[in-house]
Amino acid sequence: MYDAALSDTVAKYPVDIQPFKDMIEGMRLDLRKSRYENFDELYLYCYYVARTMGLMSVPVVGISPESKASTETVYNAALALGIANHSPTYSETLEKSKRGRIYLPQEELARVGLSDDNIFRGKVTDKWRNFMKGQIKRARKFFDEAEKGVGGLNSASRWPVWASLLLYRQILDAIEANDYNNFTKRAYVGKAKKLVSLPSAYGRALMGASDLAKLVVR
C-alpha cells in the first residue's frame, strides 16, 4: 500500500530520488555512530534524518505562482524547518541515552563542563541549564529561517506547514517551562495550546509574503 502511494506521488510530482537515498544513509549512520563530536557532524545527521523530508515535500506541496521568493529561498526554508522540527527531540535526551545514543555535540558539552556521564545520571544542574539555553537559542534561529519561506508555498499547503512549525516550536517553550529537565519530564504541547495554535497558523497562512516578513521582523 505504501509502495503504491509513493509510486503514485513520484509519478505525479517532480520528486528527486536523492533525499530518499540520503534518509536511508541516515538510518545506516545510526547503526555505526552514537556520538557526534561537534555540531557540524550533528547537522549532517539531522540533514539525513529530518531535512531530507523538506526536500521530499516541497515538490508535492508546491511553490505559489505568486511567490516573489526564489526557489532557493523556499528550499532553504524547508531544510531549516526539517532541522528545527528535529531539535525538540532534546525532550527525549534521557530516553535516547538509555539506548547508548547521545545526539548532542560533544565539544559543546565539554565546553560547559559536561560529559556523557552527566547525561546518563540525568540530573539538572546549572551547567546543564546553560548548555540547553544555547541549544534552544540555536534551534529558534532555524525556526526563524524556516518562517521566511513558508509564505512562498502554495496557499493550500501553507496552513499545515505553519501549524507544524508553531507546534514544534512550542516544545522548546515547554522545555524551558520544565526548567530544562529533559530527563524526568517530557516536554509536550497540550491539546488546548494545539487548538489555540491552529487559528494562528491559519491566519499566517492567509497573509501575503510581504506582510509576513514584517511580522517575522517584529
mmCIF file of C-alpha atoms in Angstrom:
data_model
loop_
_atom_site.group_PDB
_atom_site.id
_atom_site.type_symbol
_atom_site.label_atom_id
_atom_site.label_comp_id
_atom_site.label_asym_id
_atom_site.label_seq_id
_atom_site.Cartn_x
_atom_site.Cartn_y
_atom_site.Cartn_z
ATOM 1 C CA MET A 1 0.000 0.000 0.000
ATOM 2 C CA TYR A 2 2.813 2.402 0.912
ATOM 3 C CA ASP A 3 4.796 1.458 -2.195
ATOM 4 C CA ALA A 4 1.738 2.190 -4.357
ATOM 5 C CA ALA A 5 1.240 5.586 -2.705
ATOM 6 C CA LEU A 6 4.913 6.502 -3.147
ATOM 7 C CA SER A 7 4.914 5.361 -6.782
ATOM 8 C CA ASP A 8 1.840 7.477 -7.462
ATOM 9 C CA THR A 9 3.450 10.513 -5.802
ATOM 10 C CA VAL A 10 6.699 10.176 -7.742
ATOM 11 C CA ALA A 11 4.717 9.823 -10.975
ATOM 12 C CA LYS A 12 2.672 12.989 -10.321
ATOM 13 C CA TYR A 13 5.285 15.310 -8.843
ATOM 14 C CA PRO A 14 8.922 16.194 -9.685
ATOM 15 C CA VAL A 15 10.317 14.414 -6.641
ATOM 16 C CA ASP A 16 14.063 13.761 -6.688
ATOM 17 C CA ILE A 17 15.327 10.361 -5.551
ATOM 18 C CA GLN A 18 18.422 11.702 -3.748
ATOM 19 C CA PRO A 19 16.676 12.792 -0.499
ATOM 20 C CA PHE A 20 15.279 9.268 -0.157
ATOM 21 C CA LYS A 21 18.757 7.797 -0.550
ATOM 22 C CA ASP A 22 20.112 10.308 1.959
ATOM 23 C CA MET A 23 17.454 9.393 4.525
ATOM 24 C CA ILE A 24 18.389 5.728 4.202
ATOM 25 C CA GLU A 25 22.025 6.712 4.722
ATOM 26 C CA GLY A 26 20.985 8.469 7.935
ATOM 27 C CA MET A 27 19.398 5.249 9.176
ATOM 28 C CA ARG A 28 22.583 3.375 8.335
ATOM 29 C CA LEU A 29 24.547 6.013 10.228
ATOM 30 C CA ASP A 30 22.552 5.172 13.366
ATOM 31 C CA LEU A 31 23.875 1.625 13.173
ATOM 32 C CA ARG A 32 27.509 2.679 13.429
ATOM 33 C CA LYS A 33 27.543 6.057 15.166
ATOM 34 C CA SER A 34 26.183 7.034 18.580
ATOM 35 C CA ARG A 35 28.213 10.202 19.335
ATOM 36 C CA TYR A 36 28.705 13.456 17.438
ATOM 37 C CA GLU A 37 31.902 15.368 18.054
ATOM 38 C CA ASN A 38 30.608 18.782 17.005
ATOM 39 C CA PHE A 39 27.539 20.497 15.627
ATOM 40 C CA ASP A 40 28.707 20.070 12.024
ATOM 41 C CA GLU A 41 28.533 16.289 12.456
ATOM 42 C CA LEU A 42 25.151 16.524 14.164
ATOM 43 C CA TYR A 43 23.930 18.921 11.485
ATOM 44 C CA LEU A 44 24.768 16.359 8.789
ATOM 45 C CA TYR A 45 22.911 13.664 10.715
ATOM 46 C CA CYS A 46 19.899 15.973 11.053
ATOM 47 C CA TYR A 47 20.019 16.558 7.309
ATOM 48 C CA TYR A 48 19.885 12.824 6.667
ATOM 49 C CA VAL A 49 17.020 12.013 9.029
ATOM 50 C CA ALA A 50 14.999 15.239 9.076
ATOM 51 C CA ARG A 51 15.915 17.870 6.495
ATOM 52 C CA THR A 52 15.511 15.348 3.676
ATOM 53 C CA MET A 53 11.776 15.367 4.424
ATOM 54 C CA GLY A 54 11.676 19.031 3.493
ATOM 55 C CA LEU A 55 13.297 18.295 0.145
ATOM 56 C CA MET A 56 10.790 15.492 -0.447
ATOM 57 C CA SER A 57 7.820 17.655 0.496
ATOM 58 C CA VAL A 58 8.373 20.903 -1.424
ATOM 59 C CA PRO A 59 7.729 19.395 -4.896
ATOM 60 C CA VAL A 60 4.443 17.988 -3.548
ATOM 61 C CA VAL A 61 3.134 20.969 -1.569
ATOM 62 C CA GLY A 62 4.248 23.255 -4.383
ATOM 63 C CA ILE A 63 5.579 26.798 -4.661
ATOM 64 C CA SER A 64 2.995 29.534 -5.152
ATOM 65 C CA PRO A 65 2.987 31.087 -8.652
ATOM 66 C CA GLU A 66 2.556 34.488 -6.967
ATOM 67 C CA SER A 67 5.554 33.987 -4.704
ATOM 68 C CA LYS A 68 8.334 36.536 -5.064
ATOM 69 C CA ALA A 69 10.655 34.305 -3.069
ATOM 70 C CA SER A 70 13.229 32.398 -5.078
ATOM 71 C CA THR A 71 13.041 28.623 -5.312
ATOM 72 C CA GLU A 72 16.330 28.503 -3.395
ATOM 73 C CA THR A 73 14.810 30.527 -0.540
ATOM 74 C CA VAL A 74 11.831 28.169 -0.259
ATOM 75 C CA TYR A 75 14.028 25.069 -0.282
ATOM 76 C CA ASN A 76 16.426 26.570 2.270
ATOM 77 C CA ALA A 77 13.436 27.276 4.497
ATOM 78 C CA ALA A 78 12.272 23.688 4.096
ATOM 79 C CA LEU A 79 15.733 22.460 5.108
ATOM 80 C CA ALA A 80 15.706 24.773 8.135
ATOM 81 C CA LEU A 81 12.271 23.538 9.176
ATOM 82 C CA GLY A 82 13.477 19.955 8.958
ATOM 83 C CA ILE A 83 16.344 20.534 11.377
ATOM 84 C CA ALA A 84 14.217 22.815 13.577
ATOM 85 C CA ASN A 85 11.500 20.190 13.905
ATOM 86 C CA HIS A 86 14.154 17.637 14.840
ATOM 87 C CA SER A 87 15.628 19.805 17.586
ATOM 88 C CA PRO A 88 12.716 19.388 20.054
ATOM 89 C CA THR A 89 13.856 15.782 20.458
ATOM 90 C CA TYR A 90 16.005 17.365 23.180
ATOM 91 C CA SER A 91 12.981 16.383 25.272
ATOM 92 C CA GLU A 92 13.940 12.730 24.739
ATOM 93 C CA THR A 93 17.546 13.130 25.893
ATOM 94 C CA LEU A 94 17.434 10.594 28.730
ATOM 95 C CA GLU A 95 15.347 8.091 26.774
ATOM 96 C CA LYS A 96 17.885 8.054 23.959
ATOM 97 C CA SER A 97 20.851 7.942 26.295
ATOM 98 C CA LYS A 98 19.446 4.750 27.805
ATOM 99 C CA ARG A 99 19.887 3.242 24.342
ATOM 100 C CA GLY A 100 23.512 4.414 24.325
ATOM 101 C CA ARG A 101 22.892 7.346 21.978
ATOM 102 C CA ILE A 102 23.649 10.991 22.667
ATOM 103 C CA TYR A 103 22.543 13.385 19.947
ATOM 104 C CA LEU A 104 24.355 16.367 21.401
ATOM 105 C CA PRO A 105 27.664 17.943 20.279
ATOM 106 C CA GLN A 106 30.436 16.510 22.436
ATOM 107 C CA GLU A 107 32.581 19.634 22.044
ATOM 108 C CA GLU A 108 29.800 21.869 23.339
ATOM 109 C CA LEU A 109 29.097 19.571 26.278
ATOM 110 C CA ALA A 110 32.770 19.611 27.237
ATOM 111 C CA ARG A 111 32.902 23.394 26.877
ATOM 112 C CA VAL A 112 30.456 23.817 29.776
ATOM 113 C CA GLY A 113 31.971 21.005 31.827
ATOM 114 C CA LEU A 114 29.539 18.213 30.976
ATOM 115 C CA SER A 115 30.203 14.650 29.854
ATOM 116 C CA ASP A 116 28.274 11.553 28.837
ATOM 117 C CA ASP A 117 28.145 10.507 32.492
ATOM 118 C CA ASN A 118 26.181 13.635 33.336
ATOM 119 C CA ILE A 119 23.627 12.702 30.676
ATOM 120 C CA PHE A 120 23.366 9.126 31.918
ATOM 121 C CA ARG A 121 22.814 10.320 35.503
ATOM 122 C CA GLY A 122 20.033 12.590 34.317
ATOM 123 C CA LYS A 123 20.410 15.421 36.808
ATOM 124 C CA VAL A 124 19.531 19.024 36.020
ATOM 125 C CA THR A 125 22.379 21.326 37.043
ATOM 126 C CA ASP A 126 23.300 24.918 36.268
ATOM 127 C CA LYS A 127 25.769 23.622 33.690
ATOM 128 C CA TRP A 128 23.007 21.652 32.008
ATOM 129 C CA ARG A 129 20.663 24.641 32.044
ATOM 130 C CA ASN A 130 23.289 26.844 30.418
ATOM 131 C CA PHE A 131 24.007 24.182 27.826
ATOM 132 C CA MET A 132 20.332 23.783 26.941
ATOM 133 C CA LYS A 133 19.819 27.536 26.721
ATOM 134 C CA GLY A 134 22.430 27.614 23.958
ATOM 135 C CA GLN A 135 20.885 24.660 22.144
ATOM 136 C CA ILE A 136 17.400 26.175 22.257
ATOM 137 C CA LYS A 137 18.679 29.557 21.078
ATOM 138 C CA ARG A 138 20.197 27.897 18.017
ATOM 139 C CA ALA A 139 17.052 25.851 17.359
ATOM 140 C CA ARG A 140 14.937 29.001 17.379
ATOM 141 C CA LYS A 141 17.197 30.524 14.727
ATOM 142 C CA PHE A 142 16.363 27.591 12.472
ATOM 143 C CA PHE A 143 12.658 28.133 13.116
ATOM 144 C CA ASP A 144 13.117 31.810 12.211
ATOM 145 C CA GLU A 145 14.852 30.783 8.994
ATOM 146 C CA ALA A 146 12.033 28.362 8.190
ATOM 147 C CA GLU A 147 9.399 31.084 8.594
ATOM 148 C CA LYS A 148 10.953 33.080 5.763
ATOM 149 C CA GLY A 149 9.956 30.516 3.156
ATOM 150 C CA VAL A 150 6.535 29.254 4.245
ATOM 151 C CA GLY A 151 4.806 32.208 2.572
ATOM 152 C CA GLY A 152 6.251 31.053 -0.743
ATOM 153 C CA LEU A 153 4.355 27.757 -0.695
ATOM 154 C CA ASN A 154 1.045 27.176 -2.446
ATOM 155 C CA SER A 155 -1.849 28.628 -0.467
ATOM 156 C CA ALA A 156 -3.449 25.202 0.100
ATOM 157 C CA SER A 157 -0.242 23.923 1.702
ATOM 158 C CA ARG A 158 0.698 26.807 3.973
ATOM 159 C CA TRP A 159 -1.724 26.105 6.829
ATOM 160 C CA PRO A 160 -0.461 22.594 7.747
ATOM 161 C CA VAL A 161 3.161 23.720 7.394
ATOM 162 C CA TRP A 162 2.574 26.737 9.645
ATOM 163 C CA ALA A 163 0.756 24.515 12.152
ATOM 164 C CA SER A 164 3.711 22.122 12.234
ATOM 165 C CA LEU A 165 6.169 24.977 12.688
ATOM 166 C CA LEU A 166 4.254 26.644 15.518
ATOM 167 C CA LEU A 167 3.523 23.418 17.387
ATOM 168 C CA TYR A 168 7.067 22.086 17.228
ATOM 169 C CA ARG A 169 8.421 25.474 18.259
ATOM 170 C CA GLN A 170 6.286 25.354 21.405
ATOM 171 C CA ILE A 171 8.089 22.203 22.522
ATOM 172 C CA LEU A 172 11.128 24.399 23.103
ATOM 173 C CA ASP A 173 8.941 26.635 25.291
ATOM 174 C CA ALA A 174 7.838 23.540 27.214
ATOM 175 C CA ILE A 175 11.457 22.532 27.869
ATOM 176 C CA GLU A 176 12.077 25.977 29.368
ATOM 177 C CA ALA A 177 8.889 25.719 31.432
ATOM 178 C CA ASN A 178 10.189 22.393 32.787
ATOM 179 C CA ASP A 179 13.353 24.164 33.972
ATOM 180 C CA TYR A 180 15.332 22.328 31.267
ATOM 181 C CA ASN A 181 14.544 18.973 32.846
ATOM 182 C CA ASN A 182 14.797 16.788 29.756
ATOM 183 C CA PHE A 183 15.417 13.768 31.928
ATOM 184 C CA THR A 184 12.300 13.104 34.006
ATOM 185 C CA LYS A 185 9.775 15.459 32.398
ATOM 186 C CA ARG A 186 8.522 15.032 28.853
ATOM 187 C CA ALA A 187 8.124 18.345 27.056
ATOM 188 C CA TYR A 188 4.901 18.411 25.085
ATOM 189 C CA VAL A 189 2.226 20.787 23.836
ATOM 190 C CA GLY A 190 -1.169 20.224 25.441
ATOM 191 C CA LYS A 191 -4.380 19.868 23.444
ATOM 192 C CA ALA A 192 -5.621 23.306 24.447
ATOM 193 C CA LYS A 193 -2.461 25.004 23.181
ATOM 194 C CA LYS A 194 -2.605 22.973 19.995
ATOM 195 C CA LEU A 195 -6.165 24.114 19.329
ATOM 196 C CA VAL A 196 -5.244 27.732 20.017
ATOM 197 C CA SER A 197 -2.309 27.469 17.606
ATOM 198 C CA LEU A 198 -4.409 26.318 14.646
ATOM 199 C CA PRO A 199 -6.241 29.638 14.076
ATOM 200 C CA SER A 200 -2.935 31.468 14.414
ATOM 201 C CA ALA A 201 -1.369 29.155 11.823
ATOM 202 C CA TYR A 202 -4.370 29.675 9.535
ATOM 203 C CA GLY A 203 -4.106 33.438 9.866
ATOM 204 C CA ARG A 204 -0.433 33.367 8.955
ATOM 205 C CA ALA A 205 -1.189 31.089 6.008
ATOM 206 C CA LEU A 206 -3.551 33.742 4.620
ATOM 207 C CA MET A 207 -1.035 36.557 4.939
ATOM 208 C CA GLY A 208 0.927 37.810 1.983
ATOM 209 C CA ALA A 209 4.662 37.272 1.919
ATOM 210 C CA SER A 210 5.380 40.984 2.499
ATOM 211 C CA ASP A 211 3.040 41.216 5.500
ATOM 212 C CA LEU A 212 4.511 38.006 6.895
ATOM 213 C CA ALA A 213 8.047 39.356 6.563
ATOM 214 C CA LYS A 214 7.057 42.380 8.647
ATOM 215 C CA LEU A 215 5.556 40.064 11.276
ATOM 216 C CA VAL A 216 8.699 37.913 11.428
ATOM 217 C CA VAL A 217 10.863 41.011 11.873
ATOM 218 C CA ARG A 218 8.690 42.172 14.758
#
